[in-house]
PDB file of C-alpha atoms in Angstrom:
ATOM      1  CA  MET P   1     -12.437  28.232 -23.720  1.00 81.00           C
ATOM      2  CA  PHE P   2     -11.636  25.926 -26.654  1.00 79.00           C
ATOM      3  CA  SER P   3     -11.986  22.287 -27.667  1.00 72.00           C
ATOM      4  CA  TYR P   4      -9.228  19.775 -27.037  1.00 73.00           C
ATOM      5  CA  TYR P   5      -9.051  15.997 -27.030  1.00 66.00           C
ATOM      6  CA  GLY P   6      -9.614  14.563 -23.543  1.00 64.00           C
ATOM      7  CA  SER P   7     -11.410  17.638 -22.240  1.00 72.00           C
ATOM      8  CA  LYS P   8     -13.170  17.123 -18.924  1.00 83.00           C
ATOM      9  CA  SER P   9     -16.152  19.292 -19.880  1.00 80.00           C
ATOM     10  CA  LYS P  10     -18.635  16.405 -19.467  1.00 84.00           C
ATOM     11  CA  ILE P  11     -17.484  15.392 -16.002  1.00 92.00           C
ATOM     12  CA  VAL P  12     -15.731  18.380 -14.438  1.00 95.00           C
ATOM     13  CA  ASN P  13     -18.495  18.688 -11.843  1.00 95.00           C
ATOM     14  CA  CYS P  14     -17.752  15.142 -10.620  1.00 95.00           C
ATOM     15  CA  TYR P  15     -14.285  15.997  -9.309  1.00 96.00           C
ATOM     16  CA  PRO P  16     -13.744  17.043  -5.697  1.00 97.00           C
ATOM     17  CA  PRO P  17     -13.326  20.806  -5.213  1.00 98.00           C
ATOM     18  CA  PRO P  18      -9.846  22.179  -4.524  1.00 98.00           C
ATOM     19  CA  LYS P  19      -8.630  22.190  -0.925  1.00 98.00           C
ATOM     20  CA  HIS P  20      -5.921  24.764  -1.603  1.00 98.00           C
ATOM     21  CA  ASN P  21      -5.764  28.298  -2.934  1.00 98.00           C
ATOM     22  CA  LYS P  22      -3.478  27.231  -5.778  1.00 98.00           C
ATOM     23  CA  ILE P  23      -4.367  24.853  -8.629  1.00 98.00           C
ATOM     24  CA  ILE P  24      -1.627  23.294 -10.750  1.00 98.00           C
ATOM     25  CA  GLU P  25      -2.430  21.451 -13.991  1.00 98.00           C
ATOM     26  CA  PRO P  26       0.772  19.785 -15.299  1.00 97.00           C
ATOM     27  CA  PHE P  27      -0.987  18.490 -18.464  1.00 94.00           C
ATOM     28  CA  ALA P  28      -3.116  21.567 -19.011  1.00 94.00           C
ATOM     29  CA  GLY P  29      -4.895  21.020 -22.341  1.00 90.00           C
ATOM     30  CA  SER P  30      -8.149  22.969 -22.190  1.00 91.00           C
ATOM     31  CA  ALA P  31      -7.918  23.230 -18.372  1.00 95.00           C
ATOM     32  CA  ARG P  32     -11.589  22.643 -17.566  1.00 95.00           C
ATOM     33  CA  TYR P  33     -10.914  22.054 -13.862  1.00 97.00           C
ATOM     34  CA  ALA P  34      -9.000  25.325 -13.506  1.00 97.00           C
ATOM     35  CA  LEU P  35     -11.776  27.138 -15.389  1.00 96.00           C
ATOM     36  CA  LYS P  36     -14.355  25.849 -12.911  1.00 96.00           C
ATOM     37  CA  TYR P  37     -12.301  27.290 -10.030  1.00 98.00           C
ATOM     38  CA  TRP P  38     -10.857  30.161 -12.043  1.00 98.00           C
ATOM     39  CA  ASP P  39     -10.525  32.593  -9.128  1.00 98.00           C
ATOM     40  CA  LYS P  40      -7.818  30.461  -7.518  1.00 98.00           C
ATOM     41  CA  ASP P  41      -4.117  31.024  -8.092  1.00 98.00           C
ATOM     42  CA  VAL P  42      -3.719  28.915 -11.261  1.00 98.00           C
ATOM     43  CA  LEU P  43      -0.600  27.476 -12.894  1.00 98.00           C
ATOM     44  CA  LEU P  44      -1.028  25.745 -16.270  1.00 98.00           C
ATOM     45  CA  VAL P  45       1.874  23.769 -17.719  1.00 98.00           C
ATOM     46  CA  ASP P  46       1.906  21.895 -21.023  1.00 95.00           C
ATOM     47  CA  LYS P  47       4.656  20.556 -23.289  1.00 93.00           C
ATOM     48  CA  TYR P  48       2.625  21.418 -26.384  1.00 92.00           C
ATOM     49  CA  GLU P  49       3.696  24.954 -27.256  1.00 94.00           C
ATOM     50  CA  ILE P  50       0.647  25.697 -29.413  1.00 93.00           C
ATOM     51  CA  ILE P  51      -1.689  25.032 -26.477  1.00 94.00           C
ATOM     52  CA  VAL P  52       0.303  27.399 -24.274  1.00 96.00           C
ATOM     53  CA  LYS P  53       0.454  30.096 -26.958  1.00 96.00           C
ATOM     54  CA  VAL P  54      -3.324  29.943 -27.451  1.00 96.00           C
ATOM     55  CA  TRP P  55      -3.879  30.365 -23.707  1.00 97.00           C
ATOM     56  CA  GLN P  56      -1.399  33.245 -23.541  1.00 98.00           C
ATOM     57  CA  TRP P  57      -3.054  34.903 -26.543  1.00 97.00           C
ATOM     58  CA  LEU P  58      -6.479  34.603 -24.899  1.00 97.00           C
ATOM     59  CA  GLN P  59      -5.096  36.306 -21.794  1.00 97.00           C
ATOM     60  CA  LYS P  60      -4.233  39.367 -23.903  1.00 97.00           C
ATOM     61  CA  CYS P  61      -7.431  39.418 -25.966  1.00 97.00           C
ATOM     62  CA  SER P  62     -10.164  42.007 -25.745  1.00 96.00           C
ATOM     63  CA  ARG P  63     -13.808  41.082 -26.128  1.00 95.00           C
ATOM     64  CA  ASN P  64     -13.800  42.493 -29.659  1.00 95.00           C
ATOM     65  CA  ASP P  65     -10.762  40.379 -30.607  1.00 96.00           C
ATOM     66  CA  ILE P  66     -12.885  37.280 -30.003  1.00 94.00           C
ATOM     67  CA  VAL P  67     -16.373  38.230 -31.188  1.00 92.00           C
ATOM     68  CA  SER P  68     -15.052  39.619 -34.493  1.00 93.00           C
ATOM     69  CA  LEU P  69     -13.618  36.235 -35.522  1.00 92.00           C
ATOM     70  CA  PRO P  70     -15.408  34.520 -38.457  1.00 90.00           C
ATOM     71  CA  ARG P  71     -18.245  32.145 -37.735  1.00 86.00           C
ATOM     72  CA  LEU P  72     -17.564  28.539 -38.665  1.00 86.00           C
ATOM     73  CA  THR P  73     -19.321  26.658 -41.445  1.00 88.00           C
ATOM     74  CA  ASN P  74     -18.925  23.047 -42.466  1.00 89.00           C
ATOM     75  CA  GLY P  75     -15.820  22.457 -44.574  1.00 90.00           C
ATOM     76  CA  MET P  76     -14.532  26.025 -44.248  1.00 92.00           C
ATOM     77  CA  ASP P  77     -10.780  26.260 -44.893  1.00 95.00           C
ATOM     78  CA  ILE P  78      -9.659  28.580 -42.118  1.00 93.00           C
ATOM     79  CA  THR P  79      -6.212  29.057 -43.646  1.00 95.00           C
ATOM     80  CA  THR P  80      -7.849  31.317 -46.260  1.00 95.00           C
ATOM     81  CA  LEU P  81      -9.300  33.776 -43.727  1.00 94.00           C
ATOM     82  CA  GLY P  82      -6.224  35.966 -43.238  1.00 95.00           C
ATOM     83  CA  LEU P  83      -5.906  35.186 -39.531  1.00 96.00           C
ATOM     84  CA  SER P  84      -2.793  35.687 -37.432  1.00 96.00           C
ATOM     85  CA  GLU P  85      -0.950  32.570 -36.226  1.00 96.00           C
ATOM     86  CA  ASP P  86      -2.561  32.743 -32.779  1.00 95.00           C
ATOM     87  CA  GLU P  87      -6.021  33.373 -34.223  1.00 96.00           C
ATOM     88  CA  LEU P  88      -5.546  30.509 -36.667  1.00 95.00           C
ATOM     89  CA  ASN P  89      -4.630  28.052 -33.909  1.00 94.00           C
ATOM     90  CA  PHE P  90      -7.478  29.187 -31.674  1.00 93.00           C
ATOM     91  CA  VAL P  91     -10.083  28.967 -34.451  1.00 92.00           C
ATOM     92  CA  GLY P  92      -8.499  25.648 -35.465  1.00 91.00           C
ATOM     93  CA  PHE P  93      -9.256  24.215 -32.030  1.00 88.00           C
ATOM     94  CA  MET P  94     -12.808  25.558 -32.319  1.00 86.00           C
ATOM     95  CA  ALA P  95     -13.028  23.806 -35.715  1.00 86.00           C
ATOM     96  CA  GLY P  96     -12.176  20.464 -34.127  1.00 75.00           C
ATOM     97  CA  VAL P  97      -9.125  18.596 -32.890  1.00 65.00           C
ATOM     98  CA  ALA P  98      -7.358  16.456 -35.497  1.00 56.00           C
ATOM     99  CA  GLN P  99      -4.778  14.140 -33.938  1.00 56.00           C
ATOM    100  CA  GLY P 100      -4.277  16.616 -31.105  1.00 67.00           C
ATOM    101  CA  LYS P 101      -3.711  19.554 -33.472  1.00 77.00           C
ATOM    102  CA  PRO P 102      -5.989  22.401 -34.574  1.00 86.00           C
ATOM    103  CA  ARG P 103      -8.018  21.506 -37.666  1.00 85.00           C
ATOM    104  CA  MET P 104      -7.580  23.692 -40.710  1.00 89.00           C
ATOM    105  CA  LYS P 105     -10.990  22.667 -42.108  1.00 90.00           C
ATOM    106  CA  VAL P 106     -14.128  22.925 -40.010  1.00 89.00           C
ATOM    107  CA  SER P 107     -15.578  19.556 -39.028  1.00 84.00           C
ATOM    108  CA  PRO P 108     -19.327  18.897 -39.487  1.00 84.00           C
ATOM    109  CA  PHE P 109     -19.706  18.472 -35.708  1.00 78.00           C
ATOM    110  CA  ALA P 110     -18.039  21.814 -34.973  1.00 80.00           C
ATOM    111  CA  ALA P 111     -20.182  23.590 -37.569  1.00 79.00           C
ATOM    112  CA  ILE P 112     -23.429  22.143 -36.215  1.00 77.00           C
ATOM    113  CA  HIS P 113     -22.379  22.959 -32.661  1.00 73.00           C
ATOM    114  CA  PHE P 114     -21.631  26.515 -33.717  1.00 72.00           C
ATOM    115  CA  GLU P 115     -24.950  27.064 -35.487  1.00 68.00           C
ATOM    116  CA  GLU P 116     -27.076  25.423 -32.791  1.00 61.00           C
ATOM    117  CA  SER P 117     -25.792  27.746 -30.084  1.00 61.00           C
ATOM    118  CA  ARG P 118     -28.359  30.360 -29.053  1.00 53.00           C
ATOM    119  CA  LYS P 119     -25.411  32.534 -28.095  1.00 62.00           C
ATOM    120  CA  SER P 120     -22.312  32.747 -30.296  1.00 75.00           C
ATOM    121  CA  LYS P 121     -19.494  30.498 -29.109  1.00 83.00           C
ATOM    122  CA  TYR P 122     -17.230  33.481 -29.407  1.00 89.00           C
ATOM    123  CA  GLU P 123     -19.487  35.569 -27.162  1.00 90.00           C
ATOM    124  CA  THR P 124     -19.463  32.827 -24.538  1.00 89.00           C
ATOM    125  CA  ILE P 125     -15.663  32.765 -24.595  1.00 92.00           C
ATOM    126  CA  ALA P 126     -15.389  36.557 -24.587  1.00 94.00           C
ATOM    127  CA  ASP P 127     -17.573  36.676 -21.468  1.00 94.00           C
ATOM    128  CA  GLN P 128     -15.007  34.523 -19.638  1.00 95.00           C
ATOM    129  CA  LEU P 129     -11.771  36.285 -20.593  1.00 97.00           C
ATOM    130  CA  TYR P 130     -11.575  38.069 -17.233  1.00 97.00           C
ATOM    131  CA  LYS P 131     -11.282  34.706 -15.482  1.00 98.00           C
ATOM    132  CA  ILE P 132      -7.843  33.871 -16.862  1.00 98.00           C
ATOM    133  CA  LYS P 133      -6.053  37.240 -16.702  1.00 97.00           C
ATOM    134  CA  HIS P 134      -4.217  36.356 -13.462  1.00 98.00           C
ATOM    135  CA  TRP P 135      -3.208  32.799 -14.423  1.00 98.00           C
ATOM    136  CA  LYS P 136       0.394  31.758 -15.035  1.00 98.00           C
ATOM    137  CA  ILE P 137       0.704  29.650 -18.191  1.00 98.00           C
ATOM    138  CA  ILE P 138       4.021  28.149 -19.325  1.00 98.00           C
ATOM    139  CA  VAL P 139       5.531  25.577 -21.669  1.00 97.00           C
ATOM    140  CA  GLY P 140       7.176  22.791 -19.734  1.00 96.00           C
ATOM    141  CA  CYS P 141       7.372  19.214 -18.488  1.00 94.00           C
ATOM    142  CA  TYR P 142       5.512  18.059 -15.404  1.00 95.00           C
ATOM    143  CA  LYS P 143       8.813  17.011 -13.834  1.00 95.00           C
ATOM    144  CA  ASP P 144      10.097  20.580 -13.802  1.00 95.00           C
ATOM    145  CA  ILE P 145       7.273  22.038 -11.692  1.00 97.00           C
ATOM    146  CA  PRO P 146       8.340  22.840  -8.105  1.00 97.00           C
ATOM    147  CA  ASN P 147       6.616  20.573  -5.598  1.00 98.00           C
ATOM    148  CA  GLU P 148       4.559  23.129  -3.719  1.00 97.00           C
ATOM    149  CA  GLU P 149       1.457  22.903  -1.559  1.00 98.00           C
ATOM    150  CA  ALA P 150      -1.463  23.037  -3.996  1.00 98.00           C
ATOM    151  CA  THR P 151      -4.337  21.153  -5.543  1.00 98.00           C
ATOM    152  CA  TRP P 152      -2.711  19.181  -8.351  1.00 98.00           C
ATOM    153  CA  PHE P 153      -5.126  18.256 -11.133  1.00 98.00           C
ATOM    154  CA  ILE P 154      -3.144  15.735 -13.172  1.00 98.00           C
ATOM    155  CA  ASP P 155      -4.750  14.691 -16.463  1.00 95.00           C
ATOM    156  CA  PRO P 156      -2.077  12.966 -18.598  1.00 94.00           C
ATOM    157  CA  PRO P 157      -2.619  11.106 -21.872  1.00 89.00           C
ATOM    158  CA  TYR P 158      -4.316   7.904 -20.781  1.00 89.00           C
ATOM    159  CA  GLN P 159      -2.461   4.607 -20.543  1.00 88.00           C
ATOM    160  CA  PHE P 160      -5.040   3.062 -22.890  1.00 83.00           C
ATOM    161  CA  GLY P 161      -6.522   5.555 -25.321  1.00 70.00           C
ATOM    162  CA  GLY P 162      -3.827   8.232 -25.305  1.00 51.00           C
ATOM    163  CA  GLN P 163      -1.588   6.686 -27.934  1.00 51.00           C
ATOM    164  CA  HIS P 164      -2.289   8.805 -31.000  1.00 49.00           C
ATOM    165  CA  GLN P 165      -4.511  11.768 -30.193  1.00 55.00           C
ATOM    166  CA  TYR P 166      -1.921  14.103 -28.657  1.00 54.00           C
ATOM    167  CA  GLN P 167       1.254  15.782 -29.881  1.00 54.00           C
ATOM    168  CA  PHE P 168       2.913  14.327 -26.772  1.00 52.00           C
ATOM    169  CA  GLY P 169       1.039  11.083 -26.229  1.00 54.00           C
ATOM    170  CA  ASN P 170       1.516   8.253 -23.773  1.00 63.00           C
ATOM    171  CA  LYS P 171       4.489   6.830 -25.665  1.00 74.00           C
ATOM    172  CA  HIS P 172       6.470   9.670 -24.065  1.00 76.00           C
ATOM    173  CA  LEU P 173       5.324   8.744 -20.547  1.00 85.00           C
ATOM    174  CA  ASP P 174       6.905   6.427 -17.998  1.00 92.00           C
ATOM    175  CA  PHE P 175       3.794   5.535 -16.008  1.00 94.00           C
ATOM    176  CA  ILE P 176       5.768   4.010 -13.135  1.00 95.00           C
ATOM    177  CA  ASP P 177       7.657   7.267 -12.766  1.00 96.00           C
ATOM    178  CA  LEU P 178       4.449   9.275 -13.158  1.00 96.00           C
ATOM    179  CA  ALA P 179       2.763   7.247 -10.410  1.00 98.00           C
ATOM    180  CA  GLU P 180       5.576   8.068  -7.964  1.00 98.00           C
ATOM    181  CA  TYR P 181       5.431  11.702  -9.023  1.00 98.00           C
ATOM    182  CA  CYS P 182       1.687  11.852  -8.295  1.00 98.00           C
ATOM    183  CA  LYS P 183       2.045  10.158  -4.911  1.00 98.00           C
ATOM    184  CA  ASN P 184       4.809  12.563  -3.867  1.00 98.00           C
ATOM    185  CA  ARG P 185       3.070  15.879  -4.639  1.00 98.00           C
ATOM    186  CA  ASN P 186       2.472  18.208  -1.705  1.00 98.00           C
ATOM    187  CA  GLY P 187      -1.167  19.009  -1.037  1.00 98.00           C
ATOM    188  CA  GLN P 188      -4.255  17.527  -2.695  1.00 98.00           C
ATOM    189  CA  VAL P 189      -3.708  15.331  -5.744  1.00 98.00           C
ATOM    190  CA  LEU P 190      -6.418  14.410  -8.263  1.00 98.00           C
ATOM    191  CA  VAL P 191      -5.281  12.093 -11.069  1.00 98.00           C
ATOM    192  CA  CYS P 192      -7.516  11.396 -14.093  1.00 95.00           C
ATOM    193  CA  GLU P 193      -7.646   8.120 -16.012  1.00 94.00           C
ATOM    194  CA  ASN P 194     -10.090   5.445 -17.084  1.00 91.00           C
ATOM    195  CA  THR P 195     -10.693   2.089 -15.443  1.00 93.00           C
ATOM    196  CA  LYS P 196      -8.403   0.244 -17.875  1.00 92.00           C
ATOM    197  CA  ALA P 197      -5.353   1.878 -16.305  1.00 94.00           C
ATOM    198  CA  ASP P 198      -3.280   0.049 -13.697  1.00 95.00           C
ATOM    199  CA  TRP P 199      -0.480   2.476 -12.807  1.00 96.00           C
ATOM    200  CA  LEU P 200      -2.403   3.718  -9.749  1.00 97.00           C
ATOM    201  CA  PRO P 201      -5.389   2.183  -7.904  1.00 96.00           C
ATOM    202  CA  PHE P 202      -8.009   4.240  -9.738  1.00 96.00           C
ATOM    203  CA  MET P 203     -11.615   4.397  -8.558  1.00 96.00           C
ATOM    204  CA  PRO P 204     -14.442   4.434 -11.160  1.00 96.00           C
ATOM    205  CA  MET P 205     -16.326   7.716 -11.430  1.00 94.00           C
ATOM    206  CA  LYS P 206     -18.720   7.870 -14.357  1.00 91.00           C
ATOM    207  CA  LEU P 207     -19.550   6.073 -17.592  1.00 89.00           C
ATOM    208  CA  ILE P 208     -19.381   8.527 -20.493  1.00 83.00           C
ATOM    209  CA  GLN P 209     -19.917   8.327 -24.234  1.00 72.00           C
ATOM    210  CA  GLY P 210     -16.905   9.070 -26.400  1.00 62.00           C
ATOM    211  CA  ALA P 211     -16.268   9.205 -30.116  1.00 56.00           C
ATOM    212  CA  ALA P 212     -18.084   6.832 -32.515  1.00 56.00           C
ATOM    213  CA  ASN P 213     -20.622   5.892 -29.802  1.00 63.00           C
ATOM    214  CA  SER P 214     -17.916   4.229 -27.713  1.00 70.00           C
ATOM    215  CA  PHE P 215     -18.160   4.268 -23.927  1.00 79.00           C
ATOM    216  CA  THR P 216     -15.493   4.564 -21.271  1.00 84.00           C
ATOM    217  CA  THR P 217     -15.540   4.713 -17.501  1.00 92.00           C
ATOM    218  CA  GLU P 218     -13.677   7.711 -16.188  1.00 94.00           C
ATOM    219  CA  ALA P 219     -11.703   7.033 -13.032  1.00 95.00           C
ATOM    220  CA  LEU P 220      -9.876   8.950 -10.317  1.00 97.00           C
ATOM    221  CA  TRP P 221      -7.005   8.491  -7.896  1.00 98.00           C
ATOM    222  CA  SER P 222      -6.547  10.894  -5.034  1.00 98.00           C
ATOM    223  CA  ASN P 223      -4.372  11.090  -1.948  1.00 97.00           C
ATOM    224  CA  HIS P 224      -7.469  12.306  -0.086  1.00 97.00           C
ATOM    225  CA  PRO P 225     -10.738  10.422   0.511  1.00 95.00           C
ATOM    226  CA  THR P 226     -13.369  10.996  -2.194  1.00 95.00           C
ATOM    227  CA  ALA P 227     -16.986  10.022  -2.766  1.00 92.00           C
ATOM    228  CA  PHE P 228     -15.813   7.362  -5.231  1.00 92.00           C
ATOM    229  CA  ASP P 229     -13.684   5.298  -2.848  1.00 88.00           C
ATOM    230  CA  ASN P 230     -16.415   2.777  -2.033  1.00 77.00           C
ATOM    231  CA  ILE P 231     -17.967   2.414  -5.477  1.00 63.00           C
ATOM    232  CA  GLN P 232     -17.764  -1.163  -6.792  1.00 54.00           C
ATOM    233  CA  THR P 233     -15.872  -1.371 -10.066  1.00 47.00           C
ATOM    234  CA  ALA P 234     -18.136  -4.225 -11.171  1.00 42.00           C
ATOM    235  CA  LEU P 235     -21.049  -1.816 -11.460  1.00 46.00           C
ATOM    236  CA  PHE P 236     -19.294  -0.060 -14.331  1.00 46.00           C
ATOM    237  CA  LYS P 237     -18.225  -3.080 -16.377  1.00 45.00           C
TER     238      LYS P 237
END
C-alpha cells in the first residue's frame, strides 16, 4: 500500500504460506506478508503511531479519496498541498522514507517510480482497499499481544542495519528477550532477519540489493520446517 523502510516487497513470495487462518504482524510496517494473504484474519500491531494511523485511514478511504491525491514530482514540497494530516503522512510515505518517517519533499527515486508506472500508483492502491477493510490495526508493543494460535510474521528492526532507520529502532529491543518471545508463540512463527544476526539460528534465504548498491542476505527462522533449512550459508557469503 505504501513505502516503508525494510519492506518485504522484493522477497515476500519467498516466505512459507500461512498455516493458520489468522496472521499477526507485531512489527507491522507496510505489512507486505499480510497483504499477500489479505483474506485471512489479520492483526497488525506497531509502536509507531503514524504507521497505524495511515493504515486506519486507508481502511476508511474510498477509491476517489486515493486517486484524487496529487501526483508526485521531484522535489515537490507536499506540505504546501493543503492535505489533511492523514493524507500528508500517506503521501509522505509515497514520497520516500526519511529516517523511518514520511518525507515532506519528494525524492528523485519516488518521482521516477511514479512517472514510470503505466498505471497510477494511486489507482493501484485504490484497487486494493477492499483487502484491508476487515483487518484489525492497533498501536502497541509486541509484548502486549495475546499469545494465540496464529501465523506470526515477526519482522523487527534488524540486529545489524536497524539502528537508525526506524522511529523505534533496534536500540529499543532486547534481542535475547525477543528470541524467547518468538520461540514461545503459539502456532507458526516466521522471523525475518539477515545472516549477520545471531539471536536465533537464522537460515539464509535470498541475496538482495539494498540502498547504494549494497547487498544483504535475507534470512529466516521458523518453528516449522522450511525449504531453507538445508541451504549452506557459505553459498551466500
